[in-house]
Coordinates of C-alpha atoms in Angstrom, one line a residue:
M258 CA 116.4 105.8 95.0
K259 CA 116.4 105.3 98.8
Q260 CA 113.3 107.4 99.5
V261 CA 111.4 105.0 97.3
Y262 CA 111.7 102.2 99.9
E263 CA 111.2 104.6 102.7
K264 CA 107.4 105.1 101.7
C265 CA 106.9 102.3 99.0
M266 CA 104.3 103.0 96.6
L267 CA 105.7 100.8 93.7
C268 CA 102.5 98.7 93.3
P269 CA 98.8 99.1 93.4
R270 CA 98.9 98.2 97.2
E271 CA 100.6 101.6 98.0
C272 CA 101.0 100.2 101.6
G273 CA 103.2 102.8 102.0
V274 CA 105.5 101.4 104.6
N275 CA 109.2 102.1 105.2
R276 CA 110.8 98.9 103.9
Y277 CA 114.2 99.6 105.6
T278 CA 112.4 98.8 109.1
V279 CA 109.5 96.5 108.3
R280 CA 108.5 94.3 105.4
G281 CA 105.9 95.6 102.6
H282 CA 102.7 93.7 101.8
C283 CA 105.2 91.8 99.2
G284 CA 106.9 90.5 102.2
V285 CA 110.5 91.8 101.8
G286 CA 112.3 94.6 102.9
A287 CA 114.7 97.1 100.9
E288 CA 117.3 94.6 100.4
I289 CA 117.2 92.7 97.0
K290 CA 116.3 89.0 97.7
A291 CA 116.8 86.2 95.2
A292 CA 116.4 82.6 95.1
R293 CA 117.9 81.5 91.8
A294 CA 119.5 82.5 88.8
A295 CA 120.0 80.3 85.9
L296 CA 119.0 79.1 82.4
H297 CA 115.5 78.2 82.4
H298 CA 114.1 76.5 79.4
W299 CA 110.4 76.4 80.0
E300 CA 109.5 79.8 79.3
E301 CA 107.6 80.5 75.9
P302 CA 109.5 79.2 72.9
C303 CA 110.2 82.8 71.7
I304 CA 111.9 83.6 75.2
S305 CA 113.4 80.3 75.8
A306 CA 114.4 79.5 72.2
D307 CA 117.2 76.8 72.1
R308 CA 119.9 78.6 74.9
G309 CA 117.3 79.2 77.5
S310 CA 116.2 82.4 79.5
G311 CA 118.5 83.8 82.2
T312 CA 116.1 83.8 84.8
V313 CA 116.5 85.6 88.2
F314 CA 113.9 84.5 90.7
F315 CA 113.4 87.5 93.2
S316 CA 111.8 86.5 96.6
G317 CA 108.6 87.9 97.8
C318 CA 105.4 88.9 95.7
N319 CA 102.8 91.6 95.5
L320 CA 99.9 89.1 94.8
G321 CA 98.8 86.5 97.2
C322 CA 97.6 83.8 95.0
A323 CA 96.5 80.6 97.2
Y324 CA 97.6 78.4 94.5
C325 CA 101.2 79.8 93.7
Q326 CA 103.6 77.2 92.3
N327 CA 106.4 79.3 93.7
E328 CA 105.1 79.4 97.0
K329 CA 108.7 79.0 98.4
I330 CA 109.9 82.3 97.4
S331 CA 106.4 84.0 97.0
R332 CA 105.7 84.0 100.5
G333 CA 107.9 81.2 102.1
G334 CA 110.7 83.1 102.7
A335 CA 113.3 81.5 100.5
G336 CA 116.2 83.5 98.9
N337 CA 119.4 85.3 100.0
E338 CA 119.9 89.1 100.2
I339 CA 122.2 90.3 97.6
S340 CA 123.7 94.0 96.7
V341 CA 122.8 96.1 93.5
S342 CA 126.4 95.5 92.2
R343 CA 125.9 91.8 92.7
L344 CA 122.8 91.7 90.7
A345 CA 124.7 93.4 88.0
E346 CA 127.3 90.6 88.3
I347 CA 124.6 88.1 87.8
F348 CA 123.1 89.8 84.6
H349 CA 126.7 89.5 83.2
E350 CA 126.9 85.9 84.4
L351 CA 123.9 84.9 82.6
E352 CA 124.8 86.6 79.5
E353 CA 128.0 85.1 79.5
K354 CA 126.4 81.6 80.0
G355 CA 124.6 82.2 76.6
A356 CA 121.1 83.3 77.9
H357 CA 118.7 84.7 75.1
N358 CA 117.6 87.5 77.7
I359 CA 117.7 88.4 81.2
N360 CA 114.4 87.5 82.6
L361 CA 113.4 89.4 85.9
V362 CA 110.9 87.1 87.7
T363 CA 108.5 88.7 90.2
P364 CA 110.4 91.9 90.0
T365 CA 108.0 94.8 90.9
H366 CA 108.9 95.3 94.5
F367 CA 112.6 95.5 93.7
V368 CA 112.3 97.7 90.4
P369 CA 114.5 100.9 91.9
S370 CA 117.4 98.3 92.7
I371 CA 116.8 96.7 89.3
I372 CA 117.2 100.0 87.5
E373 CA 120.3 100.6 89.5
A374 CA 121.9 97.1 88.5
L375 CA 121.1 97.9 85.0
D376 CA 122.8 101.3 85.1
I377 CA 125.8 99.6 86.3
Y378 CA 125.6 96.7 83.8
R379 CA 123.1 96.5 80.7
P380 CA 123.4 93.6 79.1
N381 CA 123.8 93.4 75.1
I382 CA 120.5 90.9 75.4
P383 CA 117.0 91.9 76.2
I384 CA 115.7 92.6 79.5
V385 CA 112.3 90.6 80.2
Y386 CA 110.2 91.9 82.9
N387 CA 108.0 88.8 84.0
C388 CA 105.2 89.7 86.4
G389 CA 101.9 88.8 88.0
G390 CA 100.0 91.9 86.0
Y391 CA 99.3 93.7 89.3
E392 CA 101.2 96.9 88.2
S393 CA 101.6 100.6 88.8
I394 CA 101.5 102.6 85.8
D395 CA 103.7 105.0 87.8
T396 CA 106.4 102.0 88.3
L397 CA 106.0 101.0 84.5
K398 CA 106.7 104.5 83.3
I399 CA 110.0 104.5 85.3
L400 CA 110.9 101.4 83.7
N401 CA 110.4 102.7 80.2
G402 CA 113.4 102.2 78.0
Y403 CA 115.0 99.8 80.4
I404 CA 112.5 96.8 79.5
D405 CA 112.5 95.2 76.1
I406 CA 110.1 92.4 76.7
Y407 CA 107.1 92.5 79.0
L408 CA 105.6 89.0 80.2
T409 CA 102.8 89.6 82.2
D410 CA 99.7 87.7 83.4
I411 CA 95.9 88.6 83.3
K412 CA 94.7 86.0 85.7
Y413 CA 91.1 87.0 86.3
Y414 CA 88.3 89.1 84.8
S415 CA 86.1 88.9 87.9
D416 CA 86.8 90.8 91.1
E417 CA 85.3 87.9 93.0
Y418 CA 87.8 85.3 92.2
A419 CA 90.7 88.2 92.3
I420 CA 89.9 89.0 95.8
K421 CA 89.2 85.3 96.8
Y422 CA 92.1 83.6 95.2
S423 CA 94.8 86.5 95.3
R424 CA 93.8 89.1 97.6
A425 CA 93.9 91.8 94.8
P426 CA 90.9 93.9 94.6
G427 CA 90.5 95.7 91.2
Y428 CA 92.8 93.2 89.6
F429 CA 91.5 93.1 86.0
E430 CA 91.3 96.8 85.3
I431 CA 94.5 97.1 86.8
A432 CA 96.2 94.3 84.9
R433 CA 94.4 95.4 81.5
T434 CA 95.5 98.8 81.9
A435 CA 99.1 97.9 82.8
A436 CA 99.1 95.2 79.9
L437 CA 98.0 98.3 77.5
E438 CA 100.9 100.7 78.8
M439 CA 103.4 97.9 78.3
I440 CA 102.2 97.6 74.9
R441 CA 102.8 101.4 74.3
Q442 CA 106.4 100.9 75.2
C443 CA 107.1 97.9 73.5
S444 CA 106.2 96.9 69.9
L445 CA 106.9 93.2 68.7
E446 CA 109.9 92.6 67.2
Y447 CA 111.8 89.3 66.5
D448 CA 115.3 88.2 65.4
G449 CA 114.3 85.2 63.6
N450 CA 111.7 82.9 66.0
V451 CA 113.3 84.7 69.2
M452 CA 111.6 87.8 70.6
T453 CA 113.7 90.8 71.2
K454 CA 110.9 93.4 72.0
G455 CA 107.1 93.1 72.9
V456 CA 104.6 92.1 75.1
I457 CA 103.4 88.5 76.2
V458 CA 100.2 88.4 77.9
R459 CA 99.9 85.3 79.9
H460 CA 96.5 83.4 81.1
L461 CA 96.4 80.6 83.5
C462 CA 93.2 78.5 83.3
L463 CA 91.7 77.4 86.5
P464 CA 89.8 74.6 87.6
G465 CA 86.1 75.9 87.4
L466 CA 87.0 79.4 86.2
R467 CA 86.2 78.4 82.4
N468 CA 83.6 81.2 82.0
D469 CA 85.9 83.5 83.7
S470 CA 88.8 82.9 81.5
I471 CA 86.4 83.2 78.4
K472 CA 86.0 86.7 79.4
V473 CA 89.7 87.4 79.9
V474 CA 90.0 86.5 76.2
E475 CA 87.1 88.5 75.3
A476 CA 88.7 91.5 76.6
L477 CA 92.1 90.8 75.2
A478 CA 90.5 90.6 71.9
E479 CA 89.6 94.4 72.1
F480 CA 93.4 95.2 72.4
P481 CA 95.0 96.9 69.3
K482 CA 95.6 94.0 66.8
D483 CA 98.8 92.1 66.6
S484 CA 100.2 94.3 69.6
F485 CA 101.1 91.2 71.8
V486 CA 101.2 87.4 71.9
L487 CA 98.7 85.8 73.7
S488 CA 99.9 82.5 75.9
L489 CA 97.0 80.4 77.0
M490 CA 98.2 77.9 79.8
S491 CA 97.1 74.6 81.2
Q492 CA 99.5 74.1 83.3
Y493 CA 97.8 74.6 86.6
L494 CA 98.9 72.1 89.3
P495 CA 97.4 72.2 92.8
C496 CA 100.1 73.4 95.3
G497 CA 100.4 74.2 98.9
D498 CA 97.6 74.4 101.4
L499 CA 94.3 74.5 99.5
S500 CA 92.0 73.4 102.2
R501 CA 90.1 76.5 102.3
F502 CA 89.8 76.1 98.2
P503 CA 88.7 72.4 97.9
E504 CA 87.8 73.4 94.2
L505 CA 91.3 74.2 93.6
T506 CA 92.4 70.6 94.1
R507 CA 92.1 69.4 90.7
R508 CA 93.7 70.0 87.5
V509 CA 92.0 71.8 84.7
T510 CA 89.9 69.4 82.3
S511 CA 90.4 69.3 78.7
F512 CA 87.2 70.5 78.0
E513 CA 87.8 74.0 80.1
Y514 CA 91.0 74.5 78.4
N515 CA 89.9 73.7 75.0
S516 CA 86.8 75.9 75.7
V517 CA 89.2 78.7 76.3
V518 CA 91.3 78.1 73.2
S519 CA 88.4 77.7 70.9
R520 CA 87.2 81.2 72.0
A521 CA 90.6 82.7 71.5
V522 CA 90.5 81.3 68.0
E523 CA 87.1 82.6 67.2
L524 CA 87.9 85.9 68.2
G525 CA 91.2 86.0 65.7
L526 CA 93.8 85.8 68.6
V527 CA 96.0 83.5 66.8
N528 CA 99.4 84.9 67.6
G529 CA 100.3 82.9 70.6
Y530 CA 100.8 79.6 72.3
T531 CA 98.8 77.1 73.9
Q532 CA 100.1 74.2 76.0
E533 CA 99.5 70.2 76.0
R534 CA 97.8 68.9 79.0
G535 CA 100.8 67.1 80.1
S536 CA 102.4 70.4 80.8
A537 CA 100.8 70.2 84.2
K538 CA 103.9 68.9 86.1
D539 CA 106.0 69.8 88.8
V540 CA 109.2 69.1 86.9
Y541 CA 108.7 72.5 85.6
I542 CA 108.6 74.1 89.1
P543 CA 112.5 75.0 89.5
E544 CA 114.7 74.4 92.5
F545 CA 114.9 77.4 94.5
D546 CA 118.3 76.4 96.1
G547 CA 120.1 79.6 95.6
E548 CA 121.8 78.6 92.4
G549 CA 123.5 81.2 90.7
I550 CA 123.1 83.8 93.5

């Protein structure tokens, strides 16, 4: 799939650069770059379960969230370059460690290489595509049949906030359309309490954006009934340089978060997860130290 990286159009940015010679908007070139591959116990319970999710944290990101908790890898340059064959080996190693699934974290800009790795070795456990929601329908269609579980964000309803905090114009409509394509590909299936196929839509509540979060929830209520699992997160923790955004230098209040949860319940969105206030801790942010790479 070399030609894909020569004029990269994998995400809605469609920056069209030759990633063999320059970095794309995502901040990386054509070589796979990853910062950690290990069992992770802090995803939704149906993903982590008792043995953990086999997460592969890729470097770079097609978003630009000012508050990113994974800033070291999303735009900080952390990570090591690896081959497609090494990525396939990592899948096998995580499976051997007992992972419930292979969890591809921020994978969008490496989709062609991920597909090549899965063609070399396809684990006998579900493949999770864990993304920020800013996804191209064409890229998602390429993934059809490779991905068992989509774990996607819908971060904002208002374009004002999408542009201000993530430099992502048109974010909501792109993320909504992408989520519906994911739902089309993957109906909900479980083995006991462990998800084996389906879609989880995450929404992280941000300080001061209570009304915007409620609009996201109201839009999700229009999705086909029982077609996805909703994960409402209260774990926002101020990270990085927020000097331009002083309103983001605090945590979400109980009132803000509970208002969003209450609206979701009113709308019948009870198939999902909520978080305790204590979830806003940096202990849940992994060390990007090259483990497993």
